[in-house]
XYZ file of C-alpha atoms in Angstrom:
717
model
C -56.561 22.419 -39.293
C -54.153 23.522 -41.936
C -51.978 20.675 -42.910
C -48.892 23.809 -43.170
C -49.893 25.133 -39.798
C -46.636 24.187 -37.254
C -49.289 23.203 -34.534
C -49.086 19.401 -34.162
C -51.890 17.022 -33.054
C -50.842 13.977 -31.075
C -53.347 11.229 -29.932
C -53.265 9.317 -26.573
C -55.435 6.355 -28.149
C -53.421 3.801 -30.776
C -55.308 3.307 -34.320
C -56.923 -0.124 -34.061
C -55.141 -1.812 -36.759
C -51.683 -0.964 -34.490
C -50.513 -3.867 -32.826
C -48.432 -2.463 -30.352
C -49.783 -2.010 -26.712
C -51.432 1.045 -24.888
C -49.039 1.723 -22.379
C -46.074 1.636 -25.095
C -48.237 4.041 -27.536
C -49.417 6.108 -24.414
C -45.383 6.857 -23.222
C -44.450 7.485 -26.903
C -46.838 10.328 -27.428
C -46.009 11.876 -23.714
C -42.237 11.902 -25.729
C -43.296 13.361 -28.474
C -44.899 16.086 -26.273
C -41.572 15.971 -24.218
C -39.446 17.029 -27.406
C -41.793 19.880 -28.333
C -40.933 21.479 -25.517
C -44.184 20.562 -23.258
C -43.539 20.891 -19.379
C -43.765 17.272 -17.910
C -44.981 17.173 -14.389
C -42.433 13.879 -13.624
C -42.639 14.102 -10.135
C -46.042 12.940 -10.920
C -45.389 10.470 -13.580
C -42.999 8.589 -11.282
C -45.222 8.640 -7.850
C -45.615 4.997 -7.905
C -42.277 3.699 -9.122
C -39.928 1.956 -6.922
C -36.438 3.542 -6.982
C -33.441 1.850 -6.699
C -29.595 3.377 -6.888
C -27.387 3.347 -10.293
C -23.855 3.526 -10.038
C -23.225 6.242 -12.830
C -19.350 6.525 -14.442
C -17.590 9.530 -12.925
C -16.873 11.124 -16.332
C -19.464 13.462 -17.742
C -21.674 12.458 -20.830
C -19.440 13.744 -23.809
C -20.800 11.395 -26.495
C -17.153 10.721 -26.728
C -16.163 6.749 -26.550
C -12.891 6.633 -24.055
C -12.942 2.589 -23.229
C -9.781 0.811 -24.479
C -10.970 -2.489 -25.804
C -10.087 -5.551 -23.735
C -7.554 -8.433 -25.245
C -8.913 -12.085 -25.985
C -9.435 -13.747 -23.412
C -6.844 -16.462 -22.084
C -7.472 -19.828 -20.498
C -5.758 -18.280 -17.055
C -7.592 -15.262 -17.011
C -10.697 -14.994 -14.283
C -13.638 -13.832 -15.914
C -15.411 -12.947 -12.863
C -16.485 -9.145 -12.955
C -14.553 -7.199 -10.518
C -14.619 -3.439 -9.548
C -12.162 -1.063 -8.040
C -14.170 1.659 -7.890
C -17.068 0.838 -5.857
C -17.446 0.280 -1.935
C -18.665 -3.158 -1.397
C -21.388 -3.853 1.666
C -19.708 -3.412 4.641
C -20.332 -6.881 6.168
C -18.074 -8.007 3.132
C -15.100 -6.006 3.950
C -13.658 -8.453 6.306
C -10.750 -10.908 5.998
C -8.302 -13.055 7.672
C -4.715 -13.575 6.359
C -4.169 -17.519 5.786
C -2.202 -20.043 4.440
C -2.827 -22.955 2.039
C -1.341 -25.517 0.691
C 0.000 -25.306 -2.601
C 2.353 -27.201 -5.285
C 5.174 -25.413 -7.175
C 3.528 -26.322 -11.202
C 6.408 -26.306 -13.828
C 5.690 -25.182 -16.998
C 7.460 -24.622 -20.420
C 5.989 -21.077 -20.568
C 7.017 -20.083 -16.730
C 10.738 -21.247 -16.894
C 13.470 -18.476 -17.178
C 14.253 -18.458 -20.760
C 18.070 -18.428 -22.095
C 18.537 -15.091 -22.451
C 17.830 -14.595 -18.913
C 20.078 -16.182 -17.249
C 22.479 -13.629 -16.132
C 22.247 -14.511 -12.289
C 23.466 -12.229 -9.230
C 23.372 -13.847 -5.911
C 23.909 -12.118 -2.847
C 24.361 -14.793 -0.502
C 24.174 -15.812 3.419
C 26.694 -17.274 5.883
C 24.788 -20.849 6.218
C 26.053 -21.945 3.133
C 22.977 -22.298 1.593
C 23.252 -20.086 -0.996
C 26.492 -21.488 -2.146
C 25.010 -24.412 -3.155
C 22.269 -23.508 -4.566
C 24.946 -21.307 -7.067
C 26.755 -24.382 -7.791
C 23.904 -26.251 -9.104
C 23.498 -23.608 -11.025
C 27.092 -23.582 -12.443
C 26.336 -26.860 -13.148
C 23.774 -26.168 -15.452
C 25.688 -23.764 -17.456
C 24.481 -20.378 -16.246
C 26.277 -17.298 -15.357
C 26.141 -16.521 -12.096
C 28.011 -13.540 -10.193
C 28.764 -13.797 -6.432
C 28.645 -11.241 -3.656
C 29.742 -12.435 -0.569
C 29.433 -9.981 2.930
C 32.677 -8.550 3.773
C 34.473 -5.465 5.450
C 34.210 -3.209 1.716
C 33.527 -3.810 -2.148
C 36.055 -5.769 -3.751
C 36.345 -7.755 -6.385
C 38.180 -11.319 -5.307
C 37.755 -13.103 -8.723
C 36.171 -13.204 -11.859
C 32.380 -12.710 -10.896
C 32.965 -12.778 -7.351
C 32.782 -9.741 -5.061
C 32.381 -8.657 -1.492
C 30.416 -5.435 -0.394
C 29.551 -4.232 3.038
C 26.398 -4.529 3.586
C 25.941 -1.642 5.604
C 27.260 0.456 2.888
C 25.397 1.903 0.235
C 28.206 3.060 -1.959
C 29.172 -0.383 -2.104
C 26.374 -1.698 -3.776
C 26.652 1.090 -6.453
C 30.193 0.164 -6.538
C 29.457 -3.608 -7.589
C 26.159 -2.426 -10.034
C 28.429 0.093 -11.942
C 31.223 -2.480 -12.430
C 28.624 -5.230 -13.756
C 27.218 -2.015 -15.856
C 30.639 -1.525 -17.246
C 31.423 -5.542 -18.063
C 28.383 -6.183 -19.661
C 26.662 -8.362 -16.632
C 23.777 -6.453 -15.543
C 21.654 -9.080 -13.696
C 18.082 -10.406 -14.918
C 17.766 -12.516 -11.809
C 18.648 -11.522 -8.676
C 18.708 -14.318 -5.574
C 18.800 -12.011 -2.158
C 19.949 -14.265 0.602
C 21.016 -11.949 3.254
C 17.617 -12.705 5.244
C 18.402 -15.958 5.666
C 20.425 -16.395 9.348
C 20.490 -17.959 12.385
C 17.519 -16.882 15.129
C 18.913 -14.010 17.266
C 17.978 -13.949 21.157
C 17.830 -10.177 21.266
C 17.346 -7.463 19.006
C 20.027 -5.815 17.122
C 18.584 -3.186 16.045
C 20.318 -2.639 12.612
C 17.829 -3.759 9.957
C 20.368 -5.311 7.821
C 18.058 -6.580 5.765
C 15.799 -3.933 5.478
C 18.677 -1.654 4.455
C 20.301 -3.951 2.356
C 17.602 -4.682 0.003
C 17.079 -0.867 0.202
C 20.884 -0.358 -0.691
C 20.155 -2.612 -3.666
C 17.063 -1.910 -5.239
C 18.232 2.121 -5.209
C 21.244 0.927 -6.783
C 19.646 -1.125 -9.000
C 17.082 1.729 -10.092
C 19.806 4.470 -10.561
C 20.856 2.022 -14.051
C 17.833 3.348 -15.531
C 17.218 -0.079 -16.794
C 13.510 -1.142 -18.314
C 14.010 -4.776 -18.794
C 12.379 -7.545 -16.883
C 13.971 -8.063 -13.445
C 13.210 -11.287 -11.170
C 13.885 -10.402 -7.553
C 13.437 -13.360 -4.945
C 13.645 -12.406 -1.262
C 14.961 -15.345 0.538
C 13.971 -15.156 4.390
C 13.428 -17.202 7.323
C 10.921 -16.998 10.221
C 9.522 -13.945 9.095
C 6.099 -15.626 8.173
C 3.647 -16.784 10.831
C 2.026 -20.090 9.219
C 1.874 -22.813 11.474
C 2.078 -21.136 14.768
C 5.521 -22.474 15.967
C 7.662 -20.159 14.456
C 10.105 -17.503 16.616
C 8.838 -14.272 14.648
C 11.613 -11.460 14.422
C 10.112 -8.151 13.832
C 12.975 -5.859 13.346
C 13.796 -8.033 10.225
C 10.608 -8.462 9.306
C 10.022 -5.256 7.826
C 11.627 -6.341 4.620
C 8.779 -7.701 3.870
C 6.940 -4.403 3.859
C 9.544 -2.870 1.216
C 9.225 -6.440 -0.724
C 5.581 -5.251 -1.443
C 6.404 -1.840 -2.715
C 8.999 -2.289 -5.080
C 7.688 -3.900 -8.050
C 5.272 -1.200 -7.792
C 7.497 1.840 -7.932
C 9.880 -0.251 -10.302
C 7.231 -1.825 -12.710
C 9.921 -3.900 -14.972
C 10.877 -5.740 -11.320
C 9.021 -8.861 -9.933
C 9.600 -9.804 -6.119
C 8.901 -12.966 -5.290
C 9.670 -13.643 -1.393
C 10.004 -17.482 0.095
C 10.033 -18.019 3.449
C 11.597 -21.152 4.890
C 11.933 -22.486 8.670
C 15.738 -23.451 9.560
C 16.772 -25.865 12.690
C 18.882 -24.980 15.026
C 19.590 -28.737 15.508
C 23.087 -29.417 14.775
C 22.446 -33.522 14.423
C 19.542 -33.023 11.313
C 21.058 -29.377 10.269
C 22.717 -30.760 7.417
C 20.053 -32.983 6.023
C 17.263 -30.273 6.297
C 19.187 -27.707 4.555
C 19.495 -30.171 1.603
C 15.755 -30.086 1.733
C 15.469 -26.729 1.849
C 18.057 -26.009 -1.207
C 16.054 -28.243 -3.340
C 13.107 -26.713 -2.604
C 14.683 -23.207 -3.231
C 16.288 -24.457 -6.553
C 12.998 -25.708 -7.838
C 11.328 -21.775 -6.916
C 14.360 -20.149 -8.731
C 13.789 -22.159 -12.153
C 10.058 -21.574 -12.277
C 8.803 -18.100 -12.687
C 6.063 -18.636 -10.736
C 2.695 -16.155 -10.158
C 3.150 -16.898 -6.716
C 4.734 -13.985 -5.063
C 4.296 -14.549 -1.174
C 5.585 -18.789 -0.377
C 6.717 -20.272 2.795
C 7.961 -23.625 3.094
C 7.459 -25.449 6.539
C 9.067 -28.908 6.504
C 8.095 -30.386 2.752
C 5.045 -28.490 2.290
C 5.013 -25.236 0.286
C 2.298 -22.700 1.692
C 1.160 -20.031 -0.470
C -0.807 -17.035 1.389
C -4.292 -16.179 0.736
C -6.947 -13.761 2.631
C -10.099 -15.774 3.450
C -13.069 -13.795 3.475
C -15.482 -13.557 6.956
C -18.709 -11.632 6.393
C -19.527 -9.642 9.834
C -23.178 -8.490 10.285
C -24.344 -5.562 12.370
C -24.107 -6.397 16.165
C -25.964 -4.557 19.353
C -23.877 -3.229 22.049
C -24.778 -5.904 24.362
C -22.989 -8.618 22.153
C -19.664 -6.696 22.406
C -16.978 -6.948 24.677
C -17.603 -3.275 26.346
C -18.867 -2.502 29.961
C -20.996 0.675 30.829
C -18.546 3.038 32.511
C -15.486 0.964 31.603
C -12.169 2.190 31.818
C -10.592 2.404 28.083
C -6.709 2.774 27.754
C -5.491 5.086 24.527
C -0.932 4.301 24.597
C -0.352 6.023 21.679
C -2.563 9.175 22.904
C -4.992 11.548 20.805
C -4.325 9.802 17.249
C -6.861 10.290 14.743
C -8.438 6.948 14.818
C -7.995 6.741 19.125
C -10.489 10.277 19.068
C -12.809 8.131 16.952
C -13.319 5.136 19.137
C -13.179 7.554 22.488
C -15.828 9.398 21.223
C -17.901 6.745 20.528
C -17.363 5.140 24.366
C -17.719 8.209 25.888
C -21.297 8.965 23.955
C -22.717 5.059 24.238
C -21.206 3.876 27.782
C -19.674 7.216 29.720
C -16.303 5.448 30.054
C -13.476 6.803 31.391
C -10.844 7.559 28.913
C -7.033 6.861 30.114
C -4.432 8.666 27.228
C -1.058 8.787 27.150
C 1.209 11.672 26.231
C 4.413 12.813 26.024
C 5.845 14.455 29.488
C 5.775 17.906 27.556
C 1.836 17.701 26.827
C 0.080 20.743 28.082
C -1.802 20.043 31.804
C -5.037 20.681 32.151
C -5.172 24.250 33.642
C -2.527 25.411 30.838
C -5.168 24.354 28.158
C -6.444 27.958 27.779
C -3.250 29.873 27.345
C -1.931 26.754 24.770
C -5.000 27.307 22.714
C -4.675 31.311 22.960
C -1.037 31.332 21.568
C -1.524 28.387 18.857
C -3.761 27.897 16.020
C -5.959 25.274 15.556
C -4.184 23.553 13.031
C -1.403 23.125 15.536
C -1.125 19.298 16.550
C -0.910 19.662 20.673
C -4.419 22.413 20.013
C -6.322 19.393 17.888
C -5.534 17.204 20.825
C -6.744 19.298 23.200
C -9.836 20.316 21.460
C -10.671 16.715 21.347
C -10.135 16.575 25.318
C -12.595 19.388 25.896
C -15.022 17.410 23.264
C -15.214 14.263 24.941
C -15.842 15.831 28.260
C -19.046 17.377 26.675
C -20.056 13.993 25.519
C -19.664 12.288 29.054
C -17.100 10.760 29.217
C -14.324 11.124 32.365
C -10.586 11.999 30.700
C -7.646 10.941 32.545
C -4.014 12.308 30.254
C -0.991 10.596 31.804
C 1.938 12.544 30.765
C 5.063 10.104 30.580
C 8.556 9.667 29.608
C 8.504 6.674 27.809
C 12.665 6.351 28.017
C 11.938 5.994 32.252
C 10.922 2.362 32.873
C 10.572 2.720 36.377
C 8.020 5.851 35.891
C 6.328 3.351 33.369
C 6.063 0.508 36.030
C 4.920 2.963 38.816
C 2.318 4.541 36.908
C 0.365 1.458 35.812
C 1.080 -0.764 38.498
C -2.726 -2.359 39.529
C -2.384 -0.464 42.996
C -1.876 3.023 41.249
C -4.330 2.810 37.738
C -6.739 0.037 39.201
C -8.780 -1.756 36.828
C -8.623 -1.706 32.826
C -10.903 -3.110 30.742
C -9.871 -2.569 27.306
C -6.880 -1.213 25.558
C -6.795 0.356 22.115
C -3.293 1.128 20.495
C -2.614 2.265 16.919
C 0.884 2.842 16.001
C 0.458 6.541 15.623
C 2.257 6.805 12.043
C 0.922 8.929 9.785
C 0.923 8.100 6.191
C 1.462 11.167 4.879
C 4.667 11.857 7.305
C 6.225 9.007 5.477
C 5.197 9.284 2.108
C 8.224 9.129 -0.468
C 9.576 6.665 -3.115
C 12.361 3.957 -2.207
C 15.569 6.458 -3.523
C 13.855 8.892 -1.234
C 13.930 6.567 1.782
C 16.992 7.550 4.505
C 18.261 4.821 6.241
C 19.237 6.526 9.528
C 15.585 8.041 9.537
C 13.953 4.646 9.167
C 15.995 3.113 11.911
C 14.571 6.046 14.062
C 10.869 5.011 12.972
C 11.690 1.488 13.215
C 13.300 1.714 16.825
C 10.206 4.046 17.858
C 7.825 1.278 17.384
C 9.186 -0.740 18.944
C 9.786 1.220 22.141
C 6.412 1.818 21.859
C 5.154 -1.828 21.381
C 7.521 -2.933 24.373
C 6.048 -0.228 26.705
C 2.159 -1.750 25.630
C 3.690 -4.920 26.601
C 4.949 -4.148 29.356
C 1.780 -2.008 30.975
C -0.362 -4.866 30.072
C 1.663 -7.442 32.173
C -0.058 -9.621 34.735
C -3.376 -7.067 33.843
C -6.731 -9.235 33.350
C -8.390 -7.366 30.485
C -11.439 -7.959 28.018
C -9.548 -7.168 25.055
C -6.437 -5.273 23.460
C -6.860 -4.112 20.132
C -3.856 -3.065 17.583
C -4.475 -0.680 14.938
C -2.321 -1.184 12.073
C -2.870 -0.952 8.143
C -3.559 -2.819 5.261
C -0.334 -0.893 3.309
C 1.937 -3.647 5.078
C -0.143 -6.279 2.555
C -0.937 -4.096 -0.138
C 2.203 -1.833 -0.238
C 1.620 1.270 -2.259
C 3.345 3.915 -3.957
C 5.509 6.106 -1.922
C 4.694 3.389 1.243
C 7.547 1.551 1.330
C 8.623 2.965 4.940
C 5.331 3.326 5.854
C 4.442 -0.363 4.795
C 7.605 -1.833 6.560
C 6.710 0.222 10.251
C 3.204 -1.405 10.097
C 4.851 -4.982 9.256
C 7.249 -4.316 12.385
C 3.709 -3.776 14.327
C 2.284 -7.062 12.905
C 4.583 -9.417 13.367
C 5.381 -7.986 16.881
C 1.720 -8.570 17.896
C 1.794 -12.106 16.447
C 4.421 -13.030 18.178
C 3.074 -11.569 21.456
C 0.175 -13.698 20.882
C 2.195 -16.798 21.426
C 2.720 -16.546 24.980
C 0.027 -14.341 25.575
C -3.008 -15.744 27.886
C -5.106 -13.035 26.034
C -4.595 -12.793 22.101
C -4.872 -9.309 20.703
C -6.670 -8.218 18.293
C -5.042 -7.009 14.992
C -6.922 -4.723 12.874
C -5.089 -3.869 9.245
C -7.366 -0.794 8.227
C -7.809 0.191 4.475
C -7.461 4.143 4.149
C -9.120 5.962 6.650
C -10.795 9.442 6.139
C -11.814 10.230 9.909
C -11.243 14.338 9.415
C -14.111 16.192 7.634
C -12.679 19.652 8.392
C -9.289 19.137 6.709
C -7.275 22.139 4.560
C -8.067 21.453 1.008
C -6.755 18.440 -0.598
C -4.901 17.703 -3.500
C -5.897 16.262 -6.592
C -3.824 13.142 -5.473
C -5.699 13.029 -2.091
C -9.235 13.587 -3.306
C -8.665 10.514 -5.643
C -8.122 8.387 -2.958
C -10.172 9.951 -0.322
C -13.272 8.708 -2.391
C -12.889 5.175 -1.615
C -11.459 5.673 2.136
C -13.308 4.637 5.485
C -15.378 7.416 6.981
C -15.732 8.010 10.500
C -18.780 6.039 10.931
C -17.832 3.118 9.085
C -15.269 3.159 11.044
C -16.833 2.495 14.660
C -19.058 -0.117 12.644
C -15.941 -2.246 11.796
C -14.557 -1.714 15.326
C -17.996 -3.041 16.801
C -17.851 -5.886 13.900
C -14.580 -7.135 14.829
C -14.863 -6.516 18.673
C -18.013 -9.173 18.843
C -15.732 -12.116 16.938
C -15.499 -14.837 19.874
C -11.554 -14.862 19.466
C -8.872 -12.256 19.165
C -7.373 -12.584 15.861
C -5.777 -10.505 12.756
C -8.432 -8.898 10.239
C -7.901 -7.043 7.164
C -10.129 -4.215 6.152
C -10.324 -3.443 3.004
C -13.327 -1.254 1.396
C -12.862 -2.926 -1.709
C -12.505 -6.861 -2.727
C -8.849 -7.295 -1.309
C -8.303 -10.436 -3.496
C -9.323 -8.520 -6.544
C -6.843 -5.439 -5.601
C -4.151 -7.806 -4.308
C -4.299 -9.547 -8.040
C -4.623 -6.195 -9.616
C -1.464 -4.733 -7.690
C 1.192 -8.042 -8.103
C -0.294 -10.349 -10.631
C 1.496 -11.434 -13.852
C -2.495 -11.193 -15.601
C -2.003 -7.143 -14.451
C 1.676 -6.868 -15.665
C 0.764 -8.285 -18.956
C -2.600 -5.672 -18.877
C 0.075 -2.990 -18.023
C 2.788 -3.908 -20.463
C 0.286 -3.949 -23.076
C -1.457 -1.270 -21.945
C 1.472 1.401 -22.576
C 2.160 -0.410 -25.775
C -1.155 0.860 -27.301
C -0.590 2.409 -30.907
C -2.277 5.855 -32.237
C -5.139 4.029 -33.916
C -6.051 2.506 -30.388
C -6.095 5.996 -28.252
C -8.865 8.067 -27.978
C -9.603 11.621 -28.269
C -9.163 13.924 -25.601
C -12.480 14.620 -23.402
C -13.564 17.789 -23.642
C -11.736 19.655 -20.285
C -12.611 23.139 -18.830
C -9.064 24.223 -20.497
C -8.372 24.778 -23.803
C -5.959 22.496 -25.721
C -2.231 23.433 -25.801
C 0.541 22.067 -27.910
C 3.757 20.961 -26.223
C 6.474 24.167 -26.962
C 9.979 22.274 -26.448
C 11.115 18.917 -26.728
C 11.037 18.160 -22.845
C 7.486 19.002 -23.041
C 6.924 17.140 -25.777
C 8.424 13.492 -24.212
C 6.224 14.301 -21.376
C 2.902 14.449 -23.154
C 4.066 11.514 -25.195
C 4.110 9.351 -21.828
C 1.129 10.772 -20.866
C -0.756 9.879 -24.158
C 0.733 6.081 -23.604
C -0.363 5.766 -20.305
C -3.724 6.829 -20.272
C -4.749 5.959 -24.115
C -5.297 9.392 -25.320
C -4.389 10.953 -29.042
C -3.877 14.413 -27.594
C -2.483 15.738 -24.157
C -2.036 19.306 -23.638
C 0.544 20.775 -21.329
C -2.144 22.048 -19.034
C -4.412 19.049 -18.861
C -4.966 17.677 -15.653
C -4.154 14.084 -14.705
C -6.829 12.960 -13.228
C -9.800 15.180 -14.992
C -7.916 12.725 -18.412
C -9.753 9.487 -16.375
C -5.603 8.955 -14.538
C -6.240 7.158 -10.971
C -3.818 6.128 -8.891
C -2.421 2.593 -10.531
C -2.009 4.572 -13.999
C -0.521 7.186 -11.856
C 2.128 4.376 -10.618
C 3.094 3.657 -14.425
C 3.554 7.304 -14.915
C 6.237 7.831 -12.391
C 7.549 4.648 -13.730
C 8.320 5.624 -17.179
C 9.209 9.307 -16.113
C 11.856 8.146 -14.161
C 13.009 5.868 -16.569
C 13.091 8.436 -19.236
C 15.045 11.419 -17.473
C 18.355 10.587 -15.459
C 17.683 12.962 -12.413
C 15.865 11.404 -9.475
C 11.958 12.746 -9.249
C 10.340 13.576 -5.398
C 7.412 11.631 -5.133
C 5.657 13.481 -3.309
C 6.192 16.904 -5.174
C 5.017 14.936 -8.372
C 2.079 13.475 -7.021
C 0.973 16.288 -4.510
C 1.726 19.072 -7.072
C 2.969 18.498 -10.204
C -0.004 16.208 -11.998
C 0.280 18.612 -14.992
C 2.517 18.282 -17.944
C 3.863 22.033 -17.702
C 4.971 21.849 -14.083
C 6.180 18.531 -14.233
C 8.198 19.953 -17.421
C 9.563 22.546 -14.803
C 10.658 20.305 -12.087
C 12.550 18.078 -14.450
C 14.378 21.094 -16.349
C 15.507 22.284 -12.931
C 16.757 19.450 -11.666
C 18.449 19.011 -14.770
C 20.295 21.955 -14.772
C 20.819 21.634 -10.778
C 22.903 18.225 -11.888
C 24.785 20.142 -14.657
C 25.992 22.869 -12.011
C 27.814 19.778 -10.225
C 29.675 18.021 -13.352
C 33.050 18.951 -15.244
C 32.571 20.281 -18.610
C 33.724 16.558 -19.877
C 30.914 15.419 -18.025
C 28.521 17.938 -18.845
C 29.358 17.289 -22.466
C 28.494 13.395 -21.977
C 25.634 13.920 -20.092
C 23.812 16.332 -22.564
C 25.129 13.929 -25.298
C 23.019 10.557 -23.450
C 19.654 13.038 -22.512
C 16.931 11.519 -24.342
C 15.800 13.506 -27.619
């Protein structure tokens, strides 16, 4: 061939002097053929190879590097590789909440620094808080005291009274402290410490008071670190002897969410056991004072602590591996009778479909008294849309009957105790083999930030859960069952951005169930579910919802979880997490994560990476407001340039980074940003700018001319 010809001649055999293997040389030739444009039969090439699944990153291959360089590992950092973006094997989803003995280690690095020694105490009526105050004052610390009273009043220098039921009193207190330059950096909240109540008051003082405190402090727009200790008694189930109070326990759900919505607040919960014995009360309280004094002096990384007698306990989650089981080993009966007291909720329907299909079970659902009768189903469906909640339930009932199940709907006035007793008596209803109960709380309905939580609405939600759990208790009284299983949420353990009220409501159910198991011959199973994605035919999701759905538990997986937990010999509480729960807990709450967040938000421009190739062009900010917003985006995402039409999730954002973004926006601008609108509708800078601008204008309209002048002068530039 002519040496100037564009044709190429490739050999499949190596030269005798070539030292590489024949296979390597042949593969090189194949690669050169492919580069020259030759069509290769790849299916034939890979015929005899064993394939393995390889998880790939969720971003496109754009030949650009976006990783943020890791810090040098410190001795305290666990270098075991972990991941938060892939589901584990379903056998590893199960954890038993537990407690382990621990020592409080005091090191110089963990002590409160002198610059942080401005304290605010919300004291209890048992005198424990006052004893701690005296100890701190003797050490030269500046302590501000807030006592319970009828209204906000300054009793003396640094001593105030507040009405714990009044949000305005908390606002007045923090405004006064701000004016005096005494904004606390350490708050000890003792209102969760009180004598055991014989009956529920339904006032939810502990929850509302902490809610008012957090909302009032948040209004100050202070970015400095705040340490918050929430002291309580008999809320944690440590040794099985505590007299648990579900009404008071809702405060623990709020404690989970506070540090997630306010990144500058570290919230620690310390639970103690009080005795009602007058002879030993004084000495026992002095022991508690010493224990709490040590906790307040040390910035421990343990965020949930309990003291029982002289021992210190910290909360843990012990993994249990549950392998697949066959139906014969589960306590389910062919053609058995199964009761669903919360009605046709989504998770109940999934379990009911499984029972109807595999066991031809008889299914009993409790619905409100105004739920349509069977003869009226056709009329209802003809006059209402498929998206209507009742229409959804009717269609599911009809589908269950087609699967072979016998379905009974009991319409009930849940406020009528006599009717409940009559309808569910053994003579009228007969034998029940199992009960499957869920809270009926839809997460999306309670999705709101802490400033948006209304104490009146929260009371209605807590009261409703209390009534439903008491009905369940009444229905099952004196009945012999194979099992009772209660569905709750993992949010009571992990919280979540915008889930303060949701987490608290689920904590009520958790605590009620634990208390019930103390005196019940048949313990109830308690399952704390991770995010569920059970309806595949839902309306189009937002980017935020789609991001969460990727790791959600599917319908098939939910049935498998149900079967494996029901195979346990003894009923217990099981937390279900598709991702390692301890990794999630550490990532959300522990100090290492907080340090990473601080580092992450303080990246210099030289550490930021270029904007990825998105579907929309880069558009520069057009005004100061858009510029400030895109700068915050750049800091939390680590990207050098963010355009005003760029999508947060397409830039690599996730739910944890969204937490930082929302916190930064709230700290920057003097308006109350609705979390639902921000996350579900405005994860694009130009939309956030429009939302903030509208709120600023609305606020200005409410002010006088002098107030407007002051307000504009203090806007971020």
